[in-house]
Amino acid sequence: MSDAPRPIIIRKKKVYAAEGHHGGAWKVAYADFVTAMMAFFLLMWLLNATTEEQRKGIADYFNPSIPLAAVSGGGSDALQGDSIFADYTIAKNGTGADKKAPEKAAKQDVSDIDKQVESLNKALAAEENGLAAHMQIKMSPEGLVIELTDQREEPLFRSGSASPSPVLSRLTQIVAESFNSIANDIKIVGHTDSFSFKGSSGYSNWDLSTDRANTARKLLSQHGFPLEQISEVSGKSSTAPLSDDPYSPQNRRISITILHG
């Protein structure tokens, strides 16, 4: 063996580090997924735990097309059958349930008439013939607007006529009994759909909508609403549709506005 020194061999071990993480975006996506699943299972539970009327009440509450809310046959509270308009319950159906005329109050702002709206809502909930489907409530710059609308199978008037149906008579009775304790003035406006109508002697949708508003005025008065508080009766033909579809039955309606005090 040679006495020459052996060469020193240095081995370098290369360490390959794993690629760096891609940030926390996956955590956000995962959190969104978990939240969506939680919402989905909550929806499934609600569908299983509620009745059809209660589900309609929930749908009405979240309907963005009606600023205040639609009056639903499911009652005031979407899950318990109370009102979405108030935090209390009135233990009678309608202010005018008895024969005594309620004591008149001073004119008030429509935002303070939740008792009357609650009375209206409870009276509708007590009806078993689907009257709630004919009514919508919303706020406007003028005041509280109560829309009495046609339904395809249950019109408020005979076709092309200002003769009221029993449905309209009952609706105006509920409105009169619920609001005859306030001192605010109201206005009544008739509306038609866009189907062209022209009767004899040039009778048109303008005449028809005005006559229907006047019929509603007479019914409200017959049911106890003070005639002197009706400040306007007019017709707008089809110029202010409620639905995007100009031929929708909902456009055939009576608008009753409780004016600001």
PDB file of C-alpha atoms in Angstrom:
ATOM      1  CA  MET A   1       0.000   0.000   0.000  1.00  0.00           C
ATOM      2  CA  SER A   2       1.230   3.454  -0.855  1.00  0.00           C
ATOM      3  CA  ASP A   3       1.967   5.876   1.902  1.00  0.00           C
ATOM      4  CA  ALA A   4       0.621   8.773  -0.250  1.00  0.00           C
ATOM      5  CA  PRO A   5      -2.209  10.650   1.511  1.00  0.00           C
ATOM      6  CA  ARG A   6      -5.669   9.735   0.297  1.00  0.00           C
ATOM      7  CA  PRO A   7      -7.640  12.547  -1.347  1.00  0.00           C
ATOM      8  CA  ILE A   8     -10.385  14.102   0.745  1.00  0.00           C
ATOM      9  CA  ILE A   9     -13.738  13.821  -0.972  1.00  0.00           C
ATOM     10  CA  ILE A  10     -16.400  16.314   0.134  1.00  0.00           C
ATOM     11  CA  ARG A  11     -19.984  15.319  -0.641  1.00  0.00           C
ATOM     12  CA  LYS A  12     -22.530  18.090  -0.647  1.00  0.00           C
ATOM     13  CA  LYS A  13     -26.070  17.025   0.112  1.00  0.00           C
ATOM     14  CA  LYS A  14     -28.604  19.138  -1.678  1.00  0.00           C
ATOM     15  CA  VAL A  15     -31.786  19.793   0.259  1.00  0.00           C
ATOM     16  CA  TYR A  16     -34.796  20.556  -1.883  1.00  0.00           C
ATOM     17  CA  ALA A  17     -37.234  22.638   0.128  1.00  0.00           C
ATOM     18  CA  ALA A  18     -40.909  22.267  -0.674  1.00  0.00           C
ATOM     19  CA  GLU A  19     -42.481  25.059  -2.623  1.00  0.00           C
ATOM     20  CA  GLY A  20     -43.862  27.872  -0.465  1.00  0.00           C
ATOM     21  CA  HIS A  21     -47.564  28.015   0.284  1.00  0.00           C
ATOM     22  CA  HIS A  22     -49.835  29.979  -2.006  1.00  0.00           C
ATOM     23  CA  GLY A  23     -51.261  32.289   0.637  1.00  0.00           C
ATOM     24  CA  GLY A  24     -54.516  31.957   2.605  1.00  0.00           C
ATOM     25  CA  ALA A  25     -56.953  32.088  -0.298  1.00  0.00           C
ATOM     26  CA  TRP A  26     -57.888  28.436   0.209  1.00  0.00           C
ATOM     27  CA  LYS A  27     -58.951  29.224   3.764  1.00  0.00           C
ATOM     28  CA  VAL A  28     -61.359  31.888   2.529  1.00  0.00           C
ATOM     29  CA  ALA A  29     -62.782  29.500  -0.063  1.00  0.00           C
ATOM     30  CA  TYR A  30     -63.184  26.787   2.565  1.00  0.00           C
ATOM     31  CA  ALA A  31     -64.928  29.186   4.950  1.00  0.00           C
ATOM     32  CA  ASP A  32     -67.313  30.229   2.171  1.00  0.00           C
ATOM     33  CA  PHE A  33     -68.055  26.575   1.470  1.00  0.00           C
ATOM     34  CA  VAL A  34     -68.778  25.810   5.126  1.00  0.00           C
ATOM     35  CA  THR A  35     -71.017  28.899   5.402  1.00  0.00           C
ATOM     36  CA  ALA A  36     -72.924  27.888   2.268  1.00  0.00           C
ATOM     37  CA  MET A  37     -73.442  24.368   3.608  1.00  0.00           C
ATOM     38  CA  MET A  38     -74.666  25.725   6.937  1.00  0.00           C
ATOM     39  CA  ALA A  39     -77.144  27.997   5.122  1.00  0.00           C
ATOM     40  CA  PHE A  40     -78.279  25.061   2.974  1.00  0.00           C
ATOM     41  CA  PHE A  41     -78.960  22.806   5.965  1.00  0.00           C
ATOM     42  CA  LEU A  42     -80.731  25.675   7.749  1.00  0.00           C
ATOM     43  CA  LEU A  43     -82.945  26.113   4.676  1.00  0.00           C
ATOM     44  CA  MET A  44     -83.706  22.381   4.624  1.00  0.00           C
ATOM     45  CA  TRP A  45     -84.645  22.508   8.293  1.00  0.00           C
ATOM     46  CA  LEU A  46     -86.944  25.509   7.765  1.00  0.00           C
ATOM     47  CA  LEU A  47     -88.693  23.827   4.841  1.00  0.00           C
ATOM     48  CA  ASN A  48     -89.294  20.746   6.951  1.00  0.00           C
ATOM     49  CA  ALA A  49     -90.311  22.572  10.148  1.00  0.00           C
ATOM     50  CA  THR A  50     -92.756  25.152   8.722  1.00  0.00           C
ATOM     51  CA  THR A  51     -96.158  25.010   7.097  1.00  0.00           C
ATOM     52  CA  GLU A  52     -97.007  26.394   3.665  1.00  0.00           C
ATOM     53  CA  GLU A  53     -98.592  29.510   5.198  1.00  0.00           C
ATOM     54  CA  GLN A  54     -95.534  30.139   7.367  1.00  0.00           C
ATOM     55  CA  ARG A  55     -93.234  29.760   4.356  1.00  0.00           C
ATOM     56  CA  LYS A  56     -95.361  32.312   2.498  1.00  0.00           C
ATOM     57  CA  GLY A  57     -94.967  34.681   5.444  1.00  0.00           C
ATOM     58  CA  ILE A  58     -91.183  34.275   5.288  1.00  0.00           C
ATOM     59  CA  ALA A  59     -91.179  34.874   1.524  1.00  0.00           C
ATOM     60  CA  ASP A  60     -93.299  38.007   1.961  1.00  0.00           C
ATOM     61  CA  TYR A  61     -90.945  39.337   4.625  1.00  0.00           C
ATOM     62  CA  PHE A  62     -87.918  39.105   2.326  1.00  0.00           C
ATOM     63  CA  ASN A  63     -89.714  40.357  -0.796  1.00  0.00           C
ATOM     64  CA  PRO A  64     -87.675  43.406  -1.912  1.00  0.00           C
ATOM     65  CA  SER A  65     -90.411  44.730  -4.201  1.00  0.00           C
ATOM     66  CA  ILE A  66     -92.591  45.725  -1.245  1.00  0.00           C
ATOM     67  CA  PRO A  67     -90.859  48.268   1.000  1.00  0.00           C
ATOM     68  CA  LEU A  68     -93.006  47.596   4.068  1.00  0.00           C
ATOM     69  CA  ALA A  69     -94.362  44.095   3.614  1.00  0.00           C
ATOM     70  CA  ALA A  70     -97.169  42.207   2.015  1.00  0.00           C
ATOM     71  CA  VAL A  71     -99.993  41.213   4.286  1.00  0.00           C
ATOM     72  CA  SER A  72     -99.847  37.452   4.378  1.00  0.00           C
ATOM     73  CA  GLY A  73    -102.524  34.942   5.176  1.00  0.00           C
ATOM     74  CA  GLY A  74     -99.925  33.175   7.309  1.00  0.00           C
ATOM     75  CA  GLY A  75    -100.298  35.776  10.059  1.00  0.00           C
ATOM     76  CA  SER A  76     -97.996  38.452  11.345  1.00  0.00           C
ATOM     77  CA  ASP A  77     -95.014  36.491  12.515  1.00  0.00           C
ATOM     78  CA  ALA A  78     -93.636  34.185   9.830  1.00  0.00           C
ATOM     79  CA  LEU A  79     -93.119  31.235  12.185  1.00  0.00           C
ATOM     80  CA  GLN A  80     -95.666  31.705  14.972  1.00  0.00           C
ATOM     81  CA  GLY A  81     -98.646  33.218  13.181  1.00  0.00           C
ATOM     82  CA  ASP A  82     -98.305  36.704  14.668  1.00  0.00           C
ATOM     83  CA  SER A  83     -97.802  39.930  12.760  1.00  0.00           C
ATOM     84  CA  ILE A  84     -94.584  41.084  11.129  1.00  0.00           C
ATOM     85  CA  PHE A  85     -95.797  44.636  11.710  1.00  0.00           C
ATOM     86  CA  ALA A  86     -95.852  44.752  15.513  1.00  0.00           C
ATOM     87  CA  ASP A  87     -94.331  43.249  18.638  1.00  0.00           C
ATOM     88  CA  TYR A  88     -97.622  42.703  20.399  1.00  0.00           C
ATOM     89  CA  THR A  89    -100.871  40.880  19.809  1.00  0.00           C
ATOM     90  CA  ILE A  90    -104.360  42.356  19.867  1.00  0.00           C
ATOM     91  CA  ALA A  91    -106.936  39.916  21.208  1.00  0.00           C
ATOM     92  CA  LYS A  92    -109.758  40.882  18.842  1.00  0.00           C
ATOM     93  CA  ASN A  93    -110.382  40.772  15.120  1.00  0.00           C
ATOM     94  CA  GLY A  94    -110.693  44.317  13.861  1.00  0.00           C
ATOM     95  CA  THR A  95    -111.348  47.607  15.552  1.00  0.00           C
ATOM     96  CA  GLY A  96    -114.953  47.686  14.342  1.00  0.00           C
ATOM     97  CA  ALA A  97    -116.010  44.320  15.721  1.00  0.00           C
ATOM     98  CA  ASP A  98    -118.625  45.965  17.920  1.00  0.00           C
ATOM     99  CA  LYS A  99    -121.284  48.508  17.008  1.00  0.00           C
ATOM    100  CA  LYS A 100    -119.762  51.375  18.984  1.00  0.00           C
ATOM    101  CA  ALA A 101    -117.916  53.954  16.935  1.00  0.00           C
ATOM    102  CA  PRO A 102    -114.340  54.211  18.275  1.00  0.00           C
ATOM    103  CA  GLU A 103    -113.170  57.470  19.719  1.00  0.00           C
ATOM    104  CA  LYS A 104    -111.394  59.665  17.186  1.00  0.00           C
ATOM    105  CA  ALA A 105    -107.718  60.379  17.651  1.00  0.00           C
ATOM    106  CA  ALA A 106    -105.691  63.288  16.367  1.00  0.00           C
ATOM    107  CA  LYS A 107    -104.094  62.998  12.943  1.00  0.00           C
ATOM    108  CA  GLN A 108    -100.915  61.012  13.180  1.00  0.00           C
ATOM    109  CA  ASP A 109     -97.943  60.055  11.107  1.00  0.00           C
ATOM    110  CA  VAL A 110     -98.524  56.803   9.250  1.00  0.00           C
ATOM    111  CA  SER A 111     -95.406  55.303  10.822  1.00  0.00           C
ATOM    112  CA  ASP A 112     -97.323  55.351  14.137  1.00  0.00           C
ATOM    113  CA  ILE A 113    -100.407  53.437  13.014  1.00  0.00           C
ATOM    114  CA  ASP A 114     -99.008  49.962  13.600  1.00  0.00           C
ATOM    115  CA  LYS A 115    -102.047  49.111  15.762  1.00  0.00           C
ATOM    116  CA  GLN A 116    -104.338  49.658  12.817  1.00  0.00           C
ATOM    117  CA  VAL A 117    -102.093  47.666  10.496  1.00  0.00           C
ATOM    118  CA  GLU A 118    -101.978  44.877  13.070  1.00  0.00           C
ATOM    119  CA  SER A 119    -105.771  44.900  13.281  1.00  0.00           C
ATOM    120  CA  LEU A 120    -105.976  44.699   9.489  1.00  0.00           C
ATOM    121  CA  ASN A 121    -103.495  41.852   9.379  1.00  0.00           C
ATOM    122  CA  LYS A 122    -105.272  39.836  12.066  1.00  0.00           C
ATOM    123  CA  ALA A 123    -108.650  40.308  10.381  1.00  0.00           C
ATOM    124  CA  LEU A 124    -107.213  38.971   7.111  1.00  0.00           C
ATOM    125  CA  ALA A 125    -105.561  36.048   8.882  1.00  0.00           C
ATOM    126  CA  ALA A 126    -108.952  35.098  10.337  1.00  0.00           C
ATOM    127  CA  GLU A 127    -110.463  34.821   6.850  1.00  0.00           C
ATOM    128  CA  GLU A 128    -110.471  31.354   5.308  1.00  0.00           C
ATOM    129  CA  ASN A 129    -111.142  32.329   1.705  1.00  0.00           C
ATOM    130  CA  GLY A 130    -107.706  33.609   0.719  1.00  0.00           C
ATOM    131  CA  LEU A 131    -108.487  37.315   1.019  1.00  0.00           C
ATOM    132  CA  ALA A 132    -104.892  38.063   2.025  1.00  0.00           C
ATOM    133  CA  ALA A 133    -103.774  37.321  -1.541  1.00  0.00           C
ATOM    134  CA  HIS A 134    -105.748  40.385  -2.683  1.00  0.00           C
ATOM    135  CA  MET A 135    -103.904  42.869  -0.451  1.00  0.00           C
ATOM    136  CA  GLN A 136    -100.462  44.446  -0.372  1.00  0.00           C
ATOM    137  CA  ILE A 137     -99.188  47.190   1.930  1.00  0.00           C
ATOM    138  CA  LYS A 138     -96.307  49.547   1.217  1.00  0.00           C
ATOM    139  CA  MET A 139     -95.017  52.971   2.164  1.00  0.00           C
ATOM    140  CA  SER A 140     -94.992  55.905  -0.235  1.00  0.00           C
ATOM    141  CA  PRO A 141     -94.020  59.594   0.106  1.00  0.00           C
ATOM    142  CA  GLU A 142     -97.719  60.354   0.638  1.00  0.00           C
ATOM    143  CA  GLY A 143     -98.352  57.761   3.320  1.00  0.00           C
ATOM    144  CA  LEU A 144     -99.350  54.131   3.830  1.00  0.00           C
ATOM    145  CA  VAL A 145    -100.710  52.544   0.637  1.00  0.00           C
ATOM    146  CA  ILE A 146    -103.112  49.598   0.789  1.00  0.00           C
ATOM    147  CA  GLU A 147    -103.395  47.897  -2.582  1.00  0.00           C
ATOM    148  CA  LEU A 148    -106.545  45.834  -3.198  1.00  0.00           C
ATOM    149  CA  THR A 149    -105.640  43.731  -6.224  1.00  0.00           C
ATOM    150  CA  ASP A 150    -107.406  41.418  -8.639  1.00  0.00           C
ATOM    151  CA  GLN A 151    -106.633  37.725  -8.777  1.00  0.00           C
ATOM    152  CA  ARG A 152    -107.178  35.807 -11.990  1.00  0.00           C
ATOM    153  CA  GLU A 153    -109.861  33.554 -10.482  1.00  0.00           C
ATOM    154  CA  GLU A 154    -111.309  36.128  -8.052  1.00  0.00           C
ATOM    155  CA  PRO A 155    -111.718  39.596  -9.609  1.00  0.00           C
ATOM    156  CA  LEU A 156    -112.718  42.644  -7.586  1.00  0.00           C
ATOM    157  CA  PHE A 157    -115.186  43.793 -10.263  1.00  0.00           C
ATOM    158  CA  ARG A 158    -117.111  42.262 -13.088  1.00  0.00           C
ATOM    159  CA  SER A 159    -115.180  42.498 -16.365  1.00  0.00           C
ATOM    160  CA  GLY A 160    -115.515  45.958 -17.905  1.00  0.00           C
ATOM    161  CA  SER A 161    -117.786  47.074 -15.080  1.00  0.00           C
ATOM    162  CA  ALA A 162    -117.668  49.007 -11.815  1.00  0.00           C
ATOM    163  CA  SER A 163    -119.998  46.506 -10.124  1.00  0.00           C
ATOM    164  CA  PRO A 164    -118.135  45.173  -7.054  1.00  0.00           C
ATOM    165  CA  SER A 165    -117.690  41.522  -6.195  1.00  0.00           C
ATOM    166  CA  PRO A 166    -118.252  40.106  -2.682  1.00  0.00           C
ATOM    167  CA  VAL A 167    -114.454  39.933  -2.370  1.00  0.00           C
ATOM    168  CA  LEU A 168    -114.109  43.703  -2.765  1.00  0.00           C
ATOM    169  CA  SER A 169    -116.981  44.341  -0.374  1.00  0.00           C
ATOM    170  CA  ARG A 170    -115.329  42.238   2.336  1.00  0.00           C
ATOM    171  CA  LEU A 171    -111.893  43.794   1.736  1.00  0.00           C
ATOM    172  CA  THR A 172    -113.229  47.337   2.045  1.00  0.00           C
ATOM    173  CA  GLN A 173    -115.109  46.320   5.192  1.00  0.00           C
ATOM    174  CA  ILE A 174    -111.875  45.064   6.798  1.00  0.00           C
ATOM    175  CA  VAL A 175    -110.039  48.242   5.808  1.00  0.00           C
ATOM    176  CA  ALA A 176    -112.832  50.489   7.112  1.00  0.00           C
ATOM    177  CA  GLU A 177    -113.072  48.656  10.431  1.00  0.00           C
ATOM    178  CA  SER A 178    -109.300  48.673  10.913  1.00  0.00           C
ATOM    179  CA  PHE A 179    -108.757  52.370  10.124  1.00  0.00           C
ATOM    180  CA  ASN A 180    -111.966  54.162  11.128  1.00  0.00           C
ATOM    181  CA  SER A 181    -110.402  55.186  14.461  1.00  0.00           C
ATOM    182  CA  ILE A 182    -107.797  57.427  12.831  1.00  0.00           C
ATOM    183  CA  ALA A 183    -108.298  61.065  11.896  1.00  0.00           C
ATOM    184  CA  ASN A 184    -106.070  60.985   8.812  1.00  0.00           C
ATOM    185  CA  ASP A 185    -107.529  61.691   5.386  1.00  0.00           C
ATOM    186  CA  ILE A 186    -107.344  59.034   2.699  1.00  0.00           C
ATOM    187  CA  LYS A 187    -107.355  59.033  -1.068  1.00  0.00           C
ATOM    188  CA  ILE A 188    -108.712  56.320  -3.349  1.00  0.00           C
ATOM    189  CA  VAL A 189    -107.299  55.659  -6.821  1.00  0.00           C
ATOM    190  CA  GLY A 190    -108.575  53.136  -9.374  1.00  0.00           C
ATOM    191  CA  HIS A 191    -106.268  51.324 -11.813  1.00  0.00           C
ATOM    192  CA  THR A 192    -106.786  49.040 -14.813  1.00  0.00           C
ATOM    193  CA  ASP A 193    -104.495  46.783 -16.827  1.00  0.00           C
ATOM    194  CA  SER A 194    -103.300  47.632 -20.346  1.00  0.00           C
ATOM    195  CA  PHE A 195    -105.959  45.687 -22.222  1.00  0.00           C
ATOM    196  CA  SER A 196    -107.687  48.215 -24.403  1.00  0.00           C
ATOM    197  CA  PHE A 197    -111.262  48.768 -23.368  1.00  0.00           C
ATOM    198  CA  LYS A 198    -113.734  51.055 -25.003  1.00  0.00           C
ATOM    199  CA  GLY A 199    -117.388  50.869 -24.199  1.00  0.00           C
ATOM    200  CA  SER A 200    -120.295  52.706 -25.710  1.00  0.00           C
ATOM    201  CA  SER A 201    -120.155  56.494 -26.095  1.00  0.00           C
ATOM    202  CA  GLY A 202    -116.376  56.569 -25.749  1.00  0.00           C
ATOM    203  CA  TYR A 203    -116.304  54.977 -22.285  1.00  0.00           C
ATOM    204  CA  SER A 204    -112.645  54.016 -21.709  1.00  0.00           C
ATOM    205  CA  ASN A 205    -110.243  52.667 -19.100  1.00  0.00           C
ATOM    206  CA  TRP A 206    -109.992  56.185 -17.684  1.00  0.00           C
ATOM    207  CA  ASP A 207    -113.711  56.248 -16.988  1.00  0.00           C
ATOM    208  CA  LEU A 208    -113.688  52.663 -15.746  1.00  0.00           C
ATOM    209  CA  SER A 209    -110.838  53.198 -13.261  1.00  0.00           C
ATOM    210  CA  THR A 210    -112.503  56.353 -11.917  1.00  0.00           C
ATOM    211  CA  ASP A 211    -115.884  54.641 -11.529  1.00  0.00           C
ATOM    212  CA  ARG A 212    -114.276  51.722  -9.720  1.00  0.00           C
ATOM    213  CA  ALA A 213    -112.527  54.109  -7.305  1.00  0.00           C
ATOM    214  CA  ASN A 214    -115.884  55.761  -6.625  1.00  0.00           C
ATOM    215  CA  THR A 215    -117.435  52.353  -5.974  1.00  0.00           C
ATOM    216  CA  ALA A 216    -114.697  51.671  -3.414  1.00  0.00           C
ATOM    217  CA  ARG A 217    -115.477  55.043  -1.789  1.00  0.00           C
ATOM    218  CA  LYS A 218    -119.138  54.095  -1.422  1.00  0.00           C
ATOM    219  CA  LEU A 219    -118.240  50.715   0.075  1.00  0.00           C
ATOM    220  CA  LEU A 220    -115.836  52.235   2.601  1.00  0.00           C
ATOM    221  CA  SER A 221    -118.510  54.722   3.635  1.00  0.00           C
ATOM    222  CA  GLN A 222    -121.137  51.970   3.948  1.00  0.00           C
ATOM    223  CA  HIS A 223    -118.775  50.035   6.214  1.00  0.00           C
ATOM    224  CA  GLY A 224    -118.275  52.960   8.570  1.00  0.00           C
ATOM    225  CA  PHE A 225    -115.314  54.965   7.301  1.00  0.00           C
ATOM    226  CA  PRO A 226    -116.070  58.716   7.691  1.00  0.00           C
ATOM    227  CA  LEU A 227    -116.962  60.209   4.331  1.00  0.00           C
ATOM    228  CA  GLU A 228    -115.444  63.589   5.245  1.00  0.00           C
ATOM    229  CA  GLN A 229    -111.986  61.994   5.552  1.00  0.00           C
ATOM    230  CA  ILE A 230    -111.961  60.852   1.917  1.00  0.00           C
ATOM    231  CA  SER A 231    -110.056  63.682   0.265  1.00  0.00           C
ATOM    232  CA  GLU A 232    -109.657  62.320  -3.270  1.00  0.00           C
ATOM    233  CA  VAL A 233    -111.264  59.804  -5.610  1.00  0.00           C
ATOM    234  CA  SER A 234    -109.611  59.394  -9.007  1.00  0.00           C
ATOM    235  CA  GLY A 235    -108.694  56.956 -11.776  1.00  0.00           C
ATOM    236  CA  LYS A 236    -105.336  56.443 -13.474  1.00  0.00           C
ATOM    237  CA  SER A 237    -106.307  53.913 -16.135  1.00  0.00           C
ATOM    238  CA  SER A 238    -103.217  51.740 -16.852  1.00  0.00           C
ATOM    239  CA  THR A 239    -100.611  54.490 -16.355  1.00  0.00           C
ATOM    240  CA  ALA A 240     -99.262  53.191 -13.004  1.00  0.00           C
ATOM    241  CA  PRO A 241     -98.965  49.379 -13.242  1.00  0.00           C
ATOM    242  CA  LEU A 242     -98.125  47.410 -10.114  1.00  0.00           C
ATOM    243  CA  SER A 243     -96.555  44.539 -12.048  1.00  0.00           C
ATOM    244  CA  ASP A 244     -93.856  44.537 -14.732  1.00  0.00           C
ATOM    245  CA  ASP A 245     -96.375  42.719 -16.910  1.00  0.00           C
ATOM    246  CA  PRO A 246     -98.797  45.435 -18.097  1.00  0.00           C
ATOM    247  CA  TYR A 247    -101.532  42.801 -18.576  1.00  0.00           C
ATOM    248  CA  SER A 248    -101.201  41.222 -15.125  1.00  0.00           C
ATOM    249  CA  PRO A 249    -104.432  40.938 -13.076  1.00  0.00           C
ATOM    250  CA  GLN A 250    -102.633  42.692 -10.192  1.00  0.00           C
ATOM    251  CA  ASN A 251    -102.684  45.916 -12.185  1.00  0.00           C
ATOM    252  CA  ARG A 252    -106.473  45.939 -11.883  1.00  0.00           C
ATOM    253  CA  ARG A 253    -106.666  47.338  -8.394  1.00  0.00           C
ATOM    254  CA  ILE A 254    -107.851  49.946  -5.930  1.00  0.00           C
ATOM    255  CA  SER A 255    -105.160  51.931  -4.094  1.00  0.00           C
ATOM    256  CA  ILE A 256    -106.168  53.346  -0.704  1.00  0.00           C
ATOM    257  CA  THR A 257    -103.568  55.747   0.730  1.00  0.00           C
ATOM    258  CA  ILE A 258    -103.636  56.733   4.406  1.00  0.00           C
ATOM    259  CA  LEU A 259    -102.150  60.214   4.105  1.00  0.00           C
ATOM    260  CA  HIS A 260     -99.573  61.609   6.505  1.00  0.00           C
ATOM    261  CA  GLY A 261    -101.022  63.609   9.397  1.00  0.00           C
TER     262      GLY A 261
END
